[in-house]
Every structure is written in C-alpha cells, then in structure tokens.
C-alpha cells in the first residue's frame, strides 16, 4: 500500500472534527490550523516509517528490527508531546473540564497509555533479546575453546539450560497473554505479578549462572 494511503487511513483515525474546535473559546482559525498541522506531522512521521526512500540512510533497515522500533518509539513520543502542547499549553485552565476539550483530554490519556504499553513491550523485548544473546555467546565461547574440557562442557550446559529456560518463559508468557486481559500501565502492580515473576526468574537464572562460572 502506498505511503499516501497509509497516511490517509491514519489521519482518519486521529481526525478532530471542526465543530469540536469551534466550540472552544479563542482564535478558532488558528486552532484549526494547529490541529491540521499536527495531523499532517503525525501522518508524515508514520508514513516515513512505513516507506523509506532508497537514498535514505535507514532504507536498508528491516521492518520491526530493533533500530526500526527505536525510531517508532521516538515518533510516538514526539507525537505525544506535540499533542499535549496542542491541547493544554497556553489555554485557559477553566476551559479544560468543559466540552469538547474534556473529551479530547480523555482521548489523549488513553493514547498515552497505549504509547506506554508499546514502550514497555519494546523495552521488555529488547532486554530479553540481550539476555538471550549473552547466554548464547557464553555457550559459543565455551565450545570454541580447544581442547574442550569438562569445565567448558559444564559451563556451556549451564548457559544453554538458562537460555532454554528464558525462551520457555517467554513462550509461556506469550501464550498466556492471548487469553489474559492486558493491564500494563494502570493496575500494573497488582495484575502483573506473573510477568514480574517471569522477569525475576529470567534474570535470576542468568545471575546464578554468571556467579557460578568461577
């Protein structure tokens, strides 16, 4: 799908009706221009992520790679900050609890929670990849030594066991998340004990292995 179609689809989701804006006090035309400019900026940013030109320094990056996800998070944070400035900065505080700004702020908070969920998911995924990479490097390093002794075999076996435990924990967590309600950002302390236990188990097995290497 061309970038323009992606942009039109995305703008359709975030479009703010003109009758919502005209209900606010102040310079209506300037507010309309600011809203439309924000929507164009948002659409352009996400369209650029979906279709990079051949001469772009990032054109060779793989979709959903770590570097691509990092740019996605940057775009989300930029849009969130611009949206916050657009709705709140420079406004009369007495207008905030009144329609339509009150509804827009609720929508802003919901979108902020979703951004936090994405950031948490990316951060957790990158951390899991780094832990697994460290364990895999330990296995390879132990098996590459010549000659291979019992110590190297035990070290590789422990690292491989910790790696398999981490991968199994991730698989169980992914399967569980298909049926469990996602409550990452609000109520996280009480409802995410399973995820925290999984993280502690992964880091714990890695720490135990590292401490036992000597």
PDB file of C-alpha atoms in Angstrom:
ATOM      1  CA  UNK A   1       0.000   0.000   0.000  1.00  0.00           C
ATOM      2  CA  UNK A   2       1.433   3.420  -0.927  1.00  0.00           C
ATOM      3  CA  UNK A   3       2.506   5.773   1.829  1.00  0.00           C
ATOM      4  CA  UNK A   4      -0.272   8.232   0.955  1.00  0.00           C
ATOM      5  CA  UNK A   5      -2.916   5.571   1.578  1.00  0.00           C
ATOM      6  CA  UNK A   6      -1.334   4.728   4.929  1.00  0.00           C
ATOM      7  CA  UNK A   7      -1.312   8.407   5.798  1.00  0.00           C
ATOM      8  CA  UNK A   8      -4.964   8.912   4.839  1.00  0.00           C
ATOM      9  CA  UNK A   9      -6.008   5.873   6.861  1.00  0.00           C
ATOM     10  CA  UNK A  10      -4.073   7.044   9.899  1.00  0.00           C
ATOM     11  CA  UNK A  11      -5.344  10.604   9.668  1.00  0.00           C
ATOM     12  CA  UNK A  12      -8.873   9.225   9.529  1.00  0.00           C
ATOM     13  CA  UNK A  13      -8.342   7.691  12.952  1.00  0.00           C
ATOM     14  CA  UNK A  14      -6.957  10.817  14.625  1.00  0.00           C
ATOM     15  CA  UNK A  15      -9.031  13.416  12.794  1.00  0.00           C
ATOM     16  CA  UNK A  16     -10.602  16.004  15.087  1.00  0.00           C
ATOM     17  CA  UNK A  17     -13.853  17.428  13.788  1.00  0.00           C
ATOM     18  CA  UNK A  18     -14.046  21.137  13.129  1.00  0.00           C
ATOM     19  CA  UNK A  19     -17.245  21.529  15.160  1.00  0.00           C
ATOM     20  CA  UNK A  20     -15.306  20.283  18.192  1.00  0.00           C
ATOM     21  CA  UNK A  21     -12.749  23.021  17.794  1.00  0.00           C
ATOM     22  CA  UNK A  22     -15.198  25.819  17.051  1.00  0.00           C
ATOM     23  CA  UNK A  23     -16.886  25.116  20.382  1.00  0.00           C
ATOM     24  CA  UNK A  24     -13.753  26.327  22.174  1.00  0.00           C
ATOM     25  CA  UNK A  25     -13.090  29.921  23.073  1.00  0.00           C
ATOM     26  CA  UNK A  26     -10.259  31.762  21.415  1.00  0.00           C
ATOM     27  CA  UNK A  27      -8.850  32.041  17.944  1.00  0.00           C
ATOM     28  CA  UNK A  28     -10.723  29.278  16.126  1.00  0.00           C
ATOM     29  CA  UNK A  29      -8.918  29.620  12.818  1.00  0.00           C
ATOM     30  CA  UNK A  30      -5.513  29.411  14.461  1.00  0.00           C
ATOM     31  CA  UNK A  31      -6.619  26.351  16.423  1.00  0.00           C
ATOM     32  CA  UNK A  32      -7.838  24.692  13.236  1.00  0.00           C
ATOM     33  CA  UNK A  33      -4.537  25.371  11.531  1.00  0.00           C
ATOM     34  CA  UNK A  34      -2.609  23.981  14.508  1.00  0.00           C
ATOM     35  CA  UNK A  35      -4.733  20.825  14.577  1.00  0.00           C
ATOM     36  CA  UNK A  36      -4.384  20.231  10.862  1.00  0.00           C
ATOM     37  CA  UNK A  37      -0.638  20.833  11.063  1.00  0.00           C
ATOM     38  CA  UNK A  38      -0.376  18.307  13.890  1.00  0.00           C
ATOM     39  CA  UNK A  39      -2.317  15.733  11.890  1.00  0.00           C
ATOM     40  CA  UNK A  40      -0.077  16.247   8.867  1.00  0.00           C
ATOM     41  CA  UNK A  41       3.045  15.936  11.013  1.00  0.00           C
ATOM     42  CA  UNK A  42       1.739  12.740  12.597  1.00  0.00           C
ATOM     43  CA  UNK A  43       0.772  11.201   9.279  1.00  0.00           C
ATOM     44  CA  UNK A  44       4.090  12.125   7.677  1.00  0.00           C
ATOM     45  CA  UNK A  45       6.091  10.656  10.551  1.00  0.00           C
ATOM     46  CA  UNK A  46       4.349   7.291  10.436  1.00  0.00           C
ATOM     47  CA  UNK A  47       4.300   7.224   6.644  1.00  0.00           C
ATOM     48  CA  UNK A  48       8.078   7.727   6.663  1.00  0.00           C
ATOM     49  CA  UNK A  49       8.444   4.685   8.904  1.00  0.00           C
ATOM     50  CA  UNK A  50       6.429   2.542   6.501  1.00  0.00           C
ATOM     51  CA  UNK A  51       8.128   3.600   3.278  1.00  0.00           C
ATOM     52  CA  UNK A  52      11.729   4.807   3.400  1.00  0.00           C
ATOM     53  CA  UNK A  53      13.222   6.157   0.150  1.00  0.00           C
ATOM     54  CA  UNK A  54      16.104   4.281  -1.443  1.00  0.00           C
ATOM     55  CA  UNK A  55      18.528   7.139  -0.753  1.00  0.00           C
ATOM     56  CA  UNK A  56      17.640   7.225   2.961  1.00  0.00           C
ATOM     57  CA  UNK A  57      20.444   6.158   5.342  1.00  0.00           C
ATOM     58  CA  UNK A  58      17.847   3.911   7.011  1.00  0.00           C
ATOM     59  CA  UNK A  59      16.467   2.342   3.828  1.00  0.00           C
ATOM     60  CA  UNK A  60      18.225  -0.956   4.492  1.00  0.00           C
ATOM     61  CA  UNK A  61      16.723  -1.427   7.949  1.00  0.00           C
ATOM     62  CA  UNK A  62      14.449  -4.394   8.480  1.00  0.00           C
ATOM     63  CA  UNK A  63      10.822  -3.784   9.368  1.00  0.00           C
ATOM     64  CA  UNK A  64      10.298  -4.346  13.135  1.00  0.00           C
ATOM     65  CA  UNK A  65      14.060  -4.538  13.734  1.00  0.00           C
ATOM     66  CA  UNK A  66      15.432  -3.045  16.946  1.00  0.00           C
ATOM     67  CA  UNK A  67      16.620   0.115  15.186  1.00  0.00           C
ATOM     68  CA  UNK A  68      13.237   0.470  13.447  1.00  0.00           C
ATOM     69  CA  UNK A  69      11.389   0.004  16.751  1.00  0.00           C
ATOM     70  CA  UNK A  70      13.632   2.635  18.325  1.00  0.00           C
ATOM     71  CA  UNK A  71      12.579   5.135  15.653  1.00  0.00           C
ATOM     72  CA  UNK A  72       8.953   4.105  16.163  1.00  0.00           C
ATOM     73  CA  UNK A  73       9.166   4.892  19.875  1.00  0.00           C
ATOM     74  CA  UNK A  74      10.803   8.250  19.077  1.00  0.00           C
ATOM     75  CA  UNK A  75       7.940   9.080  16.708  1.00  0.00           C
ATOM     76  CA  UNK A  76       5.333   8.091  19.290  1.00  0.00           C
ATOM     77  CA  UNK A  77       6.942  10.237  21.969  1.00  0.00           C
ATOM     78  CA  UNK A  78       7.224  13.219  19.606  1.00  0.00           C
ATOM     79  CA  UNK A  79       3.557  12.926  18.644  1.00  0.00           C
ATOM     80  CA  UNK A  80       2.517  12.572  22.281  1.00  0.00           C
ATOM     81  CA  UNK A  81       4.470  15.685  23.279  1.00  0.00           C
ATOM     82  CA  UNK A  82       3.097  17.707  20.359  1.00  0.00           C
ATOM     83  CA  UNK A  83      -0.461  16.596  21.080  1.00  0.00           C
ATOM     84  CA  UNK A  84      -0.063  17.571  24.750  1.00  0.00           C
ATOM     85  CA  UNK A  85       1.246  21.003  23.792  1.00  0.00           C
ATOM     86  CA  UNK A  86      -1.579  21.440  21.300  1.00  0.00           C
ATOM     87  CA  UNK A  87      -4.342  20.683  23.798  1.00  0.00           C
ATOM     88  CA  UNK A  88      -3.017  22.141  27.045  1.00  0.00           C
ATOM     89  CA  UNK A  89      -0.237  24.690  26.585  1.00  0.00           C
ATOM     90  CA  UNK A  90      -1.362  28.317  26.576  1.00  0.00           C
ATOM     91  CA  UNK A  91      -5.024  27.539  27.309  1.00  0.00           C
ATOM     92  CA  UNK A  92      -7.269  28.941  29.994  1.00  0.00           C
ATOM     93  CA  UNK A  93      -7.383  26.246  32.720  1.00  0.00           C
ATOM     94  CA  UNK A  94     -11.102  26.894  33.205  1.00  0.00           C
ATOM     95  CA  UNK A  95     -11.741  25.558  29.694  1.00  0.00           C
ATOM     96  CA  UNK A  96     -10.099  22.175  30.319  1.00  0.00           C
ATOM     97  CA  UNK A  97     -13.050  20.484  32.118  1.00  0.00           C
ATOM     98  CA  UNK A  98     -15.550  21.829  29.552  1.00  0.00           C
ATOM     99  CA  UNK A  99     -16.612  20.147  26.287  1.00  0.00           C
ATOM    100  CA  UNK A 100     -15.109  19.403  23.872  1.00  0.00           C
ATOM    101  CA  UNK A 101     -11.675  19.741  25.490  1.00  0.00           C
ATOM    102  CA  UNK A 102     -12.588  17.327  28.282  1.00  0.00           C
ATOM    103  CA  UNK A 103     -13.279  14.574  25.739  1.00  0.00           C
ATOM    104  CA  UNK A 104     -10.092  15.338  23.874  1.00  0.00           C
ATOM    105  CA  UNK A 105      -8.087  15.079  27.085  1.00  0.00           C
ATOM    106  CA  UNK A 106      -9.634  11.691  27.858  1.00  0.00           C
ATOM    107  CA  UNK A 107      -8.653  10.556  24.384  1.00  0.00           C
ATOM    108  CA  UNK A 108      -5.182  11.958  24.948  1.00  0.00           C
ATOM    109  CA  UNK A 109      -4.794   9.987  28.178  1.00  0.00           C
ATOM    110  CA  UNK A 110      -5.952   6.773  26.511  1.00  0.00           C
ATOM    111  CA  UNK A 111      -3.466   7.251  23.692  1.00  0.00           C
ATOM    112  CA  UNK A 112      -0.718   7.994  26.216  1.00  0.00           C
ATOM    113  CA  UNK A 113      -1.436   4.706  27.985  1.00  0.00           C
ATOM    114  CA  UNK A 114      -1.167   2.878  24.663  1.00  0.00           C
ATOM    115  CA  UNK A 115       2.159   4.583  23.982  1.00  0.00           C
ATOM    116  CA  UNK A 116       3.400   3.455  27.392  1.00  0.00           C
ATOM    117  CA  UNK A 117       2.302  -0.095  26.600  1.00  0.00           C
ATOM    118  CA  UNK A 118       4.260  -0.017  23.347  1.00  0.00           C
ATOM    119  CA  UNK A 119       7.334   1.383  25.097  1.00  0.00           C
ATOM    120  CA  UNK A 120       7.080  -1.286  27.799  1.00  0.00           C
ATOM    121  CA  UNK A 121       6.713  -4.042  25.211  1.00  0.00           C
ATOM    122  CA  UNK A 122       9.693  -2.823  23.184  1.00  0.00           C
ATOM    123  CA  UNK A 123      11.842  -2.365  26.286  1.00  0.00           C
ATOM    124  CA  UNK A 124      10.973  -5.810  27.620  1.00  0.00           C
ATOM    125  CA  UNK A 125      11.574  -7.455  24.258  1.00  0.00           C
ATOM    126  CA  UNK A 126      14.958  -5.797  23.771  1.00  0.00           C
ATOM    127  CA  UNK A 127      16.019  -6.744  27.302  1.00  0.00           C
ATOM    128  CA  UNK A 128      15.023 -10.380  26.728  1.00  0.00           C
ATOM    129  CA  UNK A 129      16.970 -10.460  23.461  1.00  0.00           C
ATOM    130  CA  UNK A 130      20.068  -9.058  25.160  1.00  0.00           C
ATOM    131  CA  UNK A 131      19.896 -11.640  27.949  1.00  0.00           C
ATOM    132  CA  UNK A 132      19.489 -14.486  25.456  1.00  0.00           C
ATOM    133  CA  UNK A 133      22.335 -13.130  23.341  1.00  0.00           C
ATOM    134  CA  UNK A 134      24.666 -13.064  26.352  1.00  0.00           C
ATOM    135  CA  UNK A 135      23.829 -16.665  27.214  1.00  0.00           C
ATOM    136  CA  UNK A 136      24.286 -17.778  23.600  1.00  0.00           C
ATOM    137  CA  UNK A 137      27.669 -16.032  23.442  1.00  0.00           C
ATOM    138  CA  UNK A 138      28.757 -17.876  26.594  1.00  0.00           C
ATOM    139  CA  UNK A 139      27.791 -21.218  25.028  1.00  0.00           C
ATOM    140  CA  UNK A 140      29.720 -20.463  21.836  1.00  0.00           C
ATOM    141  CA  UNK A 141      32.752 -19.166  23.736  1.00  0.00           C
ATOM    142  CA  UNK A 142      32.897 -22.289  25.920  1.00  0.00           C
ATOM    143  CA  UNK A 143      32.596 -24.704  22.990  1.00  0.00           C
ATOM    144  CA  UNK A 144      35.147 -22.855  20.844  1.00  0.00           C
ATOM    145  CA  UNK A 145      37.967 -23.470  23.313  1.00  0.00           C
ATOM    146  CA  UNK A 146      40.482 -26.124  22.296  1.00  0.00           C
ATOM    147  CA  UNK A 147      40.785 -28.611  23.782  1.00  0.00           C
ATOM    148  CA  UNK A 148      37.338 -28.786  25.350  1.00  0.00           C
ATOM    149  CA  UNK A 149      37.451 -29.948  28.957  1.00  0.00           C
ATOM    150  CA  UNK A 150      34.816 -30.871  31.480  1.00  0.00           C
ATOM    151  CA  UNK A 151      34.740 -27.308  32.793  1.00  0.00           C
ATOM    152  CA  UNK A 152      33.897 -25.869  29.382  1.00  0.00           C
ATOM    153  CA  UNK A 153      31.207 -28.502  28.829  1.00  0.00           C
ATOM    154  CA  UNK A 154      29.588 -27.761  32.193  1.00  0.00           C
ATOM    155  CA  UNK A 155      29.736 -24.031  31.515  1.00  0.00           C
ATOM    156  CA  UNK A 156      28.132 -24.430  28.094  1.00  0.00           C
ATOM    157  CA  UNK A 157      25.478 -26.760  29.519  1.00  0.00           C
ATOM    158  CA  UNK A 158      24.553 -24.313  32.278  1.00  0.00           C
ATOM    159  CA  UNK A 159      24.349 -21.391  29.858  1.00  0.00           C
ATOM    160  CA  UNK A 160      22.290 -23.427  27.400  1.00  0.00           C
ATOM    161  CA  UNK A 161      19.936 -24.502  30.184  1.00  0.00           C
ATOM    162  CA  UNK A 162      19.478 -20.889  31.294  1.00  0.00           C
ATOM    163  CA  UNK A 163      18.869 -19.875  27.678  1.00  0.00           C
ATOM    164  CA  UNK A 164      16.222 -22.559  27.177  1.00  0.00           C
ATOM    165  CA  UNK A 165      14.549 -21.564  30.457  1.00  0.00           C
ATOM    166  CA  UNK A 166      14.385 -17.942  29.324  1.00  0.00           C
ATOM    167  CA  UNK A 167      12.946 -18.900  25.923  1.00  0.00           C
ATOM    168  CA  UNK A 168      10.402 -21.227  27.527  1.00  0.00           C
ATOM    169  CA  UNK A 169       9.341 -18.494  29.948  1.00  0.00           C
ATOM    170  CA  UNK A 170       8.835 -16.111  27.019  1.00  0.00           C
ATOM    171  CA  UNK A 171       6.734 -18.702  25.151  1.00  0.00           C
ATOM    172  CA  UNK A 172       4.537 -19.316  28.196  1.00  0.00           C
ATOM    173  CA  UNK A 173       4.117 -15.586  28.727  1.00  0.00           C
ATOM    174  CA  UNK A 174       3.118 -15.063  25.078  1.00  0.00           C
ATOM    175  CA  UNK A 175       0.576 -17.890  25.199  1.00  0.00           C
ATOM    176  CA  UNK A 176      -0.867 -16.597  28.467  1.00  0.00           C
ATOM    177  CA  UNK A 177      -1.202 -13.052  27.120  1.00  0.00           C
ATOM    178  CA  UNK A 178      -3.537 -14.261  24.359  1.00  0.00           C
ATOM    179  CA  UNK A 179      -6.185 -15.102  26.944  1.00  0.00           C
ATOM    180  CA  UNK A 180      -5.418 -12.683  29.780  1.00  0.00           C
ATOM    181  CA  UNK A 181      -6.604  -9.082  29.820  1.00  0.00           C
ATOM    182  CA  UNK A 182      -3.789  -6.631  29.220  1.00  0.00           C
ATOM    183  CA  UNK A 183      -3.401  -4.198  32.127  1.00  0.00           C
ATOM    184  CA  UNK A 184       0.165  -2.938  31.782  1.00  0.00           C
ATOM    185  CA  UNK A 185       0.032   0.735  32.530  1.00  0.00           C
ATOM    186  CA  UNK A 186      -2.765   1.064  35.092  1.00  0.00           C
ATOM    187  CA  UNK A 187      -3.132  -1.501  37.862  1.00  0.00           C
ATOM    188  CA  UNK A 188       0.177  -2.964  36.839  1.00  0.00           C
ATOM    189  CA  UNK A 189       1.470  -3.591  40.343  1.00  0.00           C
ATOM    190  CA  UNK A 190      -1.408  -5.863  41.255  1.00  0.00           C
ATOM    191  CA  UNK A 191      -2.083  -7.607  37.947  1.00  0.00           C
ATOM    192  CA  UNK A 192       1.371  -8.139  36.501  1.00  0.00           C
ATOM    193  CA  UNK A 193       2.836 -10.324  39.218  1.00  0.00           C
ATOM    194  CA  UNK A 194       3.179 -13.180  36.739  1.00  0.00           C
ATOM    195  CA  UNK A 195       5.197 -11.033  34.341  1.00  0.00           C
ATOM    196  CA  UNK A 196       7.379  -9.739  37.167  1.00  0.00           C
ATOM    197  CA  UNK A 197       7.942 -13.304  38.378  1.00  0.00           C
ATOM    198  CA  UNK A 198       8.974 -14.303  34.862  1.00  0.00           C
ATOM    199  CA  UNK A 199      11.424 -11.413  34.651  1.00  0.00           C
ATOM    200  CA  UNK A 200      12.877 -12.249  38.058  1.00  0.00           C
ATOM    201  CA  UNK A 201      13.217 -15.887  37.043  1.00  0.00           C
ATOM    202  CA  UNK A 202      14.997 -14.989  33.802  1.00  0.00           C
ATOM    203  CA  UNK A 203      17.403 -12.548  35.451  1.00  0.00           C
ATOM    204  CA  UNK A 204      17.806 -14.875  38.422  1.00  0.00           C
ATOM    205  CA  UNK A 205      18.839 -17.837  36.297  1.00  0.00           C
ATOM    206  CA  UNK A 206      21.242 -15.638  34.381  1.00  0.00           C
ATOM    207  CA  UNK A 207      22.748 -14.205  37.583  1.00  0.00           C
ATOM    208  CA  UNK A 208      23.099 -17.626  39.185  1.00  0.00           C
ATOM    209  CA  UNK A 209      24.873 -18.913  36.106  1.00  0.00           C
ATOM    210  CA  UNK A 210      27.256 -15.954  35.962  1.00  0.00           C
ATOM    211  CA  UNK A 211      28.057 -16.279  39.659  1.00  0.00           C
ATOM    212  CA  UNK A 212      28.698 -19.988  39.221  1.00  0.00           C
ATOM    213  CA  UNK A 213      31.114 -19.600  36.350  1.00  0.00           C
ATOM    214  CA  UNK A 214      34.048 -19.106  38.665  1.00  0.00           C
TER     215      UNK A 214
END
